[in-house]
Structures are given as structure tokens and as C-alpha cells.
Amino acid sequence: LEVCVDSLASARAAIAGGADRLELCSALLAGGLTPYTELLRQIRHESDVAVRCLIRPRAGDFLYMPEEIEMMCAQITELRSAGANGFVIGCLNPDGTLDCTATARLAKAANSAGLTLHRAIDVSADRDAAALGIDTVLTSGAAASCVQGVDVLCSLLAERDRTNGPEVLIGAGVNAGVIRQLSAALPGARAYHMSGKVELESRMVFRREGVPMGLPGLDEWHIQQTDTASVRAARQVLDDLA
């Protein structure tokens, strides 16, 4: 059970709920970006839980300039030195194929750390990740949610077993109920990725309305944070299935 987190509070909640691994990032509302090194150090000060850091320098597509690839390599080196166990990466070519050249550079920078191919694969023109040197593929089955992507997930799991390929880490909409639901359709599934987020009211008393700081529709008076109970419920389902 991997839980994606972007704050120390969320990391604490995920660990308390029984997460096996964290995917550490920043800006989850933007789909997740590279995390702050100091946040990783804070987590490491409290726990030795496995942590894979997302390496994504900006929001938007996964077609990166050479300078961005260079920066991503530097981010990997810095986070590795701060205690990251692995990294979550993904680069595409303009035609939608997986960018093996860029991925090889990132893998070299990771220096044998664990590597997950993130959901760039869900918007790519192909799903052949076997040659990328990664051990895990995070995917919804090329759909908006994993429940909608069951057919593709089934084929990916079969390919994993046939070739002894990368682990299929099922994400997008995962919770305790979904894990139980998918256990019948995907009996070979053994890895899930969730956020377990709830919306918390800001502790701010004074609030200046009508002055947004980000995307339209978002406000600064609600904070997304991992919920221990949601993670614990998912953990319990996985333990029951095991």
C-alpha cells in the first residue's frame, strides 16, 4: 500500500494508517510535483518508512526540455542524499511514445534506487515499459479511474506475470471499497496507490475573500490532507485479502 503525500502531516497520517511506502511530492492539487528536500528530511527524522519521491519539475505535459531533464537529474541526486529510497518518473516523446533516452538519464542519476514509472503511461501511445529499467508502473489502466481501467489493468497484470515484468501499482480513485471491488476482477493485483485525502477547514480566522492565489475555483481556506482512517481501512482490506 503506497500513499502519496505532500506534507509532514499527511506523511504522519499515512504511516499511522499502515502505509508500506510513501510517494512524496509537492502540489498534489496540480497532479504532484517534485517535493522539497527539507520535507523528506523531516520525514526521515521521524520514520524509516520507504519513500519514493516524485520527479516532476512542472505541471502540464511530460515532454521535457534538455534543461528540465538536467534539473530532474540534479533533484534526484539531492533527494537521494537526503534519504529517498526511490523515484517516480515519466517522460514522453512528442508522438506519445515513452522517452527511453531521458528515462535512462534519470535512472543513472538514481544510482540503483527503486524506480516507478508514473501515470505518464496512462496518457502515452504505448504501454511497453519493460525496457526502461523500472521496477513498478503506477497506472489507472489508461482511464480516469482504476475502476474504469479494469480491462487494461487485467492485461498489464497478465503481462507482468508472463514476462516477470514491473509490478503494476494500481492508482486513481483507490480506497478500501475499491480495493475490495477490484480483488474479484483482478485477483493478481497486489499493489495499490492512494491519497486518502480529506478536506480540512483552514485555521485562519481573518479571511480576505475574492483574492484567489491559484487556480480559479480553489481557495486558501481548505487544505487537503491524508486521513489516517482511510489509509487504515485500505490496509485492513489488503490484510484481509492476504
Coordinates of N, CA, C and O in Angstrom, one line a residue, residues 33-122:
L33 N 4.2 17.5 -7.9 CA 5.5 18.0 -8.4 C 6.6 17.5 -7.5 O 6.3 16.9 -6.4
T34 N 7.8 17.7 -7.9 CA 9.0 17.3 -7.1 C 8.9 17.9 -5.7 O 8.6 19.1 -5.5
P35 N 9.1 17.1 -4.6 CA 9.0 17.6 -3.3 C 10.2 18.4 -2.8 O 11.3 18.3 -3.4
Y36 N 10.0 19.1 -1.7 CA 11.1 19.8 -1.1 C 12.0 18.8 -0.4 O 11.5 17.9 0.3
T37 N 13.3 19.0 -0.5 CA 14.3 18.1 0.2 C 14.1 18.2 1.7 O 14.2 17.2 2.4
E38 N 13.8 19.4 2.2 CA 13.7 19.5 3.7 C 12.5 18.8 4.2 O 12.5 18.2 5.3
L39 N 11.4 18.6 3.4 CA 10.3 17.8 3.8 C 10.7 16.4 4.0 O 10.3 15.7 4.9
L40 N 11.4 15.9 3.0 CA 11.9 14.5 3.1 C 12.8 14.3 4.4 O 12.7 13.3 5.1
R41 N 13.6 15.3 4.7 CA 14.4 15.2 5.9 C 13.6 15.2 7.2 O 13.9 14.5 8.1
Q42 N 12.5 16.0 7.2 CA 11.6 16.0 8.3 C 11.0 14.6 8.5 O 10.9 14.1 9.6
I43 N 10.6 14.0 7.4 CA 10.0 12.6 7.5 C 11.1 11.6 8.0 O 10.8 10.8 8.8
R44 N 12.2 11.7 7.4 CA 13.3 10.8 7.8 C 13.7 11.0 9.3 O 14.2 10.0 9.9
H45 N 13.5 12.2 9.8 CA 13.8 12.4 11.2 C 12.9 11.6 12.1 O 13.2 11.2 13.2
E46 N 11.7 11.3 11.6 CA 10.7 10.6 12.4 C 10.5 9.1 12.0 O 10.0 8.4 12.8
S47 N 10.8 8.8 10.8 CA 10.5 7.4 10.3 C 11.4 6.9 9.3 O 12.0 7.7 8.5
D48 N 11.6 5.6 9.3 CA 12.4 5.0 8.2 C 11.5 4.3 7.2 O 12.0 3.4 6.4
V49 N 10.3 4.7 7.1 CA 9.3 4.2 6.1 C 9.9 4.4 4.7 O 10.6 5.4 4.4
A50 N 9.7 3.4 3.8 CA 10.1 3.6 2.4 C 9.5 4.8 1.7 O 8.3 5.0 1.9
V51 N 10.3 5.6 1.1 CA 9.9 6.8 0.4 C 10.4 6.9 -1.0 O 11.6 6.8 -1.2
R52 N 9.4 7.0 -2.0 CA 9.8 7.3 -3.3 C 9.4 8.7 -3.7 O 8.2 9.1 -3.4
C53 N 10.3 9.5 -4.2 CA 10.0 10.9 -4.5 C 9.6 11.1 -5.9 O 10.3 10.6 -6.8
L54 N 8.5 11.8 -6.1 CA 8.1 12.2 -7.5 C 9.1 13.2 -8.1 O 9.5 14.1 -7.4
I55 N 9.5 12.9 -9.3 CA 10.4 13.9 -10.0 C 9.6 14.4 -11.2 O 9.4 13.8 -12.2
R56 N 9.0 15.6 -11.0 CA 8.2 16.3 -12.0 C 8.4 17.8 -11.8 O 7.9 18.4 -10.8
P57 N 9.2 18.4 -12.6 CA 9.6 19.8 -12.4 C 8.5 20.9 -12.6 O 8.7 22.0 -12.1
R58 N 7.4 20.5 -13.2 CA 6.4 21.5 -13.5 C 5.1 20.7 -13.8 O 5.1 19.5 -14.1
A59 N 4.0 21.5 -13.7 CA 2.7 20.9 -14.1 C 2.6 20.9 -15.7 O 3.4 21.5 -16.4
G60 N 1.6 20.2 -16.2 CA 1.5 20.1 -17.6 C 1.9 18.8 -18.2 O 1.8 17.8 -17.5
D61 N 2.3 18.8 -19.4 CA 2.7 17.5 -20.1 C 4.0 17.0 -19.6 O 4.6 17.5 -18.7
F62 N 4.4 15.8 -20.2 CA 5.6 15.1 -19.8 C 6.6 15.1 -20.9 O 7.5 14.3 -20.9
L63 N 6.6 16.1 -21.7 CA 7.6 16.4 -22.8 C 8.5 17.4 -22.2 O 8.2 18.6 -22.1
Y64 N 9.8 17.0 -21.9 CA 10.7 17.9 -21.2 C 11.8 18.4 -22.1 O 12.3 17.7 -22.9
M65 N 12.2 19.7 -21.8 CA 13.4 20.3 -22.5 C 14.6 19.6 -21.9 O 14.6 19.2 -20.7
P66 N 15.7 19.7 -22.6 CA 17.0 19.1 -22.1 C 17.4 19.8 -20.7 O 17.9 19.1 -19.8
E67 N 17.1 21.1 -20.6 CA 17.4 21.7 -19.3 C 16.6 21.2 -18.2 O 17.0 21.1 -17.0
E68 N 15.3 20.8 -18.5 CA 14.5 20.2 -17.4 C 15.0 18.9 -17.0 O 15.0 18.5 -15.9
I69 N 15.4 18.1 -18.0 CA 16.0 16.8 -17.7 C 17.2 16.9 -16.8 O 17.4 16.2 -15.8
E70 N 18.0 17.9 -17.1 CA 19.2 18.1 -16.3 C 18.8 18.5 -14.9 O 19.5 18.0 -13.9
M71 N 17.8 19.3 -14.7 CA 17.4 19.7 -13.4 C 16.8 18.5 -12.7 O 17.0 18.3 -11.5
M72 N 16.1 17.6 -13.4 CA 15.5 16.5 -12.7 C 16.6 15.5 -12.2 O 16.5 14.9 -11.1
C73 N 17.6 15.4 -13.0 CA 18.8 14.6 -12.5 C 19.4 15.1 -11.2 O 19.7 14.4 -10.3
A74 N 19.5 16.5 -11.2 CA 20.1 17.1 -10.0 C 19.1 16.9 -8.8 O 19.6 16.7 -7.7
Q75 N 17.8 17.0 -9.1 CA 16.8 16.8 -8.0 C 16.9 15.4 -7.4 O 16.9 15.2 -6.2
I76 N 17.1 14.4 -8.3 CA 17.3 13.0 -7.9 C 18.5 12.9 -7.0 O 18.4 12.3 -5.9
T77 N 19.6 13.4 -7.4 CA 20.8 13.3 -6.6 C 20.7 13.9 -5.2 O 21.1 13.4 -4.2
E78 N 20.0 15.1 -5.2 CA 19.8 15.8 -3.9 C 18.9 15.0 -3.0 O 19.2 14.8 -1.8
L79 N 17.8 14.5 -3.5 CA 16.8 13.8 -2.7 C 17.4 12.4 -2.3 O 17.1 11.9 -1.2
R80 N 18.2 11.8 -3.1 CA 18.8 10.5 -2.8 C 19.7 10.7 -1.6 O 19.7 9.9 -0.7
S81 N 20.5 11.8 -1.5 CA 21.4 12.1 -0.4 C 20.6 12.4 0.9 O 21.1 12.2 2.0
A82 N 19.3 12.8 0.7 CA 18.5 13.1 1.9 C 17.7 11.9 2.4 O 17.0 12.1 3.4
G83 N 17.8 10.8 1.7 CA 17.2 9.6 2.2 C 16.1 9.0 1.4 O 15.4 8.0 1.9
A84 N 15.9 9.4 0.2 CA 14.9 8.8 -0.7 C 15.3 7.4 -1.1 O 16.5 7.1 -1.4
N85 N 14.4 6.4 -1.0 CA 14.6 5.1 -1.4 C 14.5 4.8 -2.9 O 15.0 3.8 -3.4
G86 N 13.7 5.7 -3.5 CA 13.4 5.5 -4.9 C 12.8 6.8 -5.5 O 12.5 7.8 -4.8
F87 N 12.4 6.7 -6.8 CA 11.9 7.9 -7.5 C 10.8 7.5 -8.4 O 10.7 6.3 -8.9
V88 N 9.9 8.4 -8.7 CA 8.7 8.2 -9.5 C 8.9 9.1 -10.7 O 8.9 10.4 -10.6
I89 N 9.1 8.6 -11.9 CA 9.5 9.3 -13.1 C 8.6 9.0 -14.3 O 7.9 8.0 -14.3
G90 N 8.7 9.8 -15.3 CA 8.0 9.6 -16.6 C 8.2 10.7 -17.6 O 8.0 11.9 -17.3
C91 N 8.7 10.3 -18.7 CA 9.0 11.3 -19.8 C 8.4 10.7 -21.1 O 8.5 9.5 -21.4
L92 N 7.8 11.6 -21.9 CA 7.3 11.2 -23.2 C 7.9 11.9 -24.4 O 8.4 13.1 -24.2
N93 N 7.9 11.3 -25.5 CA 8.3 12.0 -26.8 C 7.1 12.7 -27.4 O 5.9 12.4 -27.0
P94 N 7.3 13.6 -28.3 CA 6.1 14.3 -28.9 C 5.1 13.4 -29.5 O 3.9 13.8 -29.5
D95 N 5.5 12.2 -30.0 CA 4.5 11.3 -30.6 C 3.8 10.4 -29.6 O 3.0 9.5 -29.9
G96 N 4.0 10.7 -28.3 CA 3.4 10.0 -27.2 C 4.1 8.7 -26.8 O 3.6 8.0 -25.9
T97 N 5.2 8.3 -27.4 CA 5.9 7.1 -27.0 C 6.7 7.5 -25.8 O 7.0 8.7 -25.5
L98 N 7.1 6.5 -25.0 CA 7.9 6.7 -23.8 C 9.3 7.1 -24.2 O 9.9 6.5 -25.1
D99 N 9.8 8.1 -23.6 CA 11.2 8.6 -23.9 C 12.2 7.8 -23.2 O 12.5 8.1 -22.0
C100 N 12.7 6.8 -23.8 CA 13.7 5.9 -23.2 C 15.0 6.6 -22.9 O 15.7 6.3 -21.9
T101 N 15.4 7.5 -23.8 CA 16.7 8.2 -23.6 C 16.7 9.1 -22.3 O 17.6 9.0 -21.5
A102 N 15.6 9.9 -22.1 CA 15.5 10.7 -20.9 C 15.4 9.8 -19.7 O 16.0 10.1 -18.6
T103 N 14.6 8.8 -19.8 CA 14.4 7.9 -18.7 C 15.8 7.2 -18.2 O 16.0 7.1 -17.0
A104 N 16.6 6.9 -19.2 CA 17.9 6.3 -18.9 C 18.8 7.2 -18.1 O 19.5 6.8 -17.2
R105 N 18.7 8.5 -18.5 CA 19.5 9.5 -17.8 C 19.0 9.6 -16.3 O 19.8 9.7 -15.4
L106 N 17.7 9.6 -16.1 CA 17.1 9.7 -14.8 C 17.5 8.5 -14.0 O 17.8 8.6 -12.8
A107 N 17.4 7.3 -14.6 CA 17.8 6.1 -13.9 C 19.2 6.1 -13.5 O 19.6 5.6 -12.4
K108 N 20.1 6.6 -14.3 CA 21.5 6.6 -14.0 C 21.7 7.5 -12.8 O 22.5 7.2 -11.9
A109 N 21.0 8.7 -12.8 CA 21.1 9.6 -11.6 C 20.6 8.9 -10.3 O 21.1 9.2 -9.2
A110 N 19.6 8.1 -10.5 CA 19.0 7.4 -9.3 C 20.0 6.4 -8.7 O 19.8 6.0 -7.5
N111 N 21.0 6.0 -9.4 CA 22.1 5.2 -8.8 C 21.5 3.9 -8.2 O 21.8 3.6 -7.0
S112 N 20.8 3.1 -8.9 CA 20.2 1.8 -8.4 C 19.1 1.9 -7.4 O 18.7 0.9 -6.9
A113 N 18.6 3.1 -7.2 CA 17.4 3.3 -6.3 C 16.2 2.7 -7.1 O 16.2 2.5 -8.3
G114 N 15.1 2.4 -6.3 CA 13.9 1.9 -6.9 C 13.3 3.0 -7.9 O 13.4 4.2 -7.6
L115 N 12.6 2.5 -8.9 CA 12.1 3.4 -9.9 C 10.6 3.0 -10.3 O 10.4 1.9 -10.6
T116 N 9.7 4.0 -10.2 CA 8.4 3.8 -10.6 C 8.1 4.7 -11.8 O 8.5 5.8 -11.8
L117 N 7.5 4.1 -12.8 CA 7.0 4.9 -14.0 C 5.6 5.4 -13.6 O 4.7 4.6 -13.3
H118 N 5.4 6.7 -13.6 CA 4.2 7.3 -13.1 C 3.1 7.3 -14.2 O 3.3 6.7 -15.3
R119 N 2.0 8.0 -14.0 CA 0.9 7.9 -14.8 C 1.0 8.6 -16.2 O 0.1 8.7 -17.0
A120 N 2.2 9.0 -16.5 CA 2.5 9.4 -17.9 C 2.2 8.3 -18.8 O 1.7 8.5 -20.0
I121 N 2.3 7.0 -18.3 CA 2.0 5.9 -19.1 C 0.5 5.8 -19.5 O 0.1 5.3 -20.6
D122 N -0.4 6.4 -18.7 CA -1.8 6.4 -19.0 C -2.2 7.4 -20.1 O -3.3 7.3 -20.6

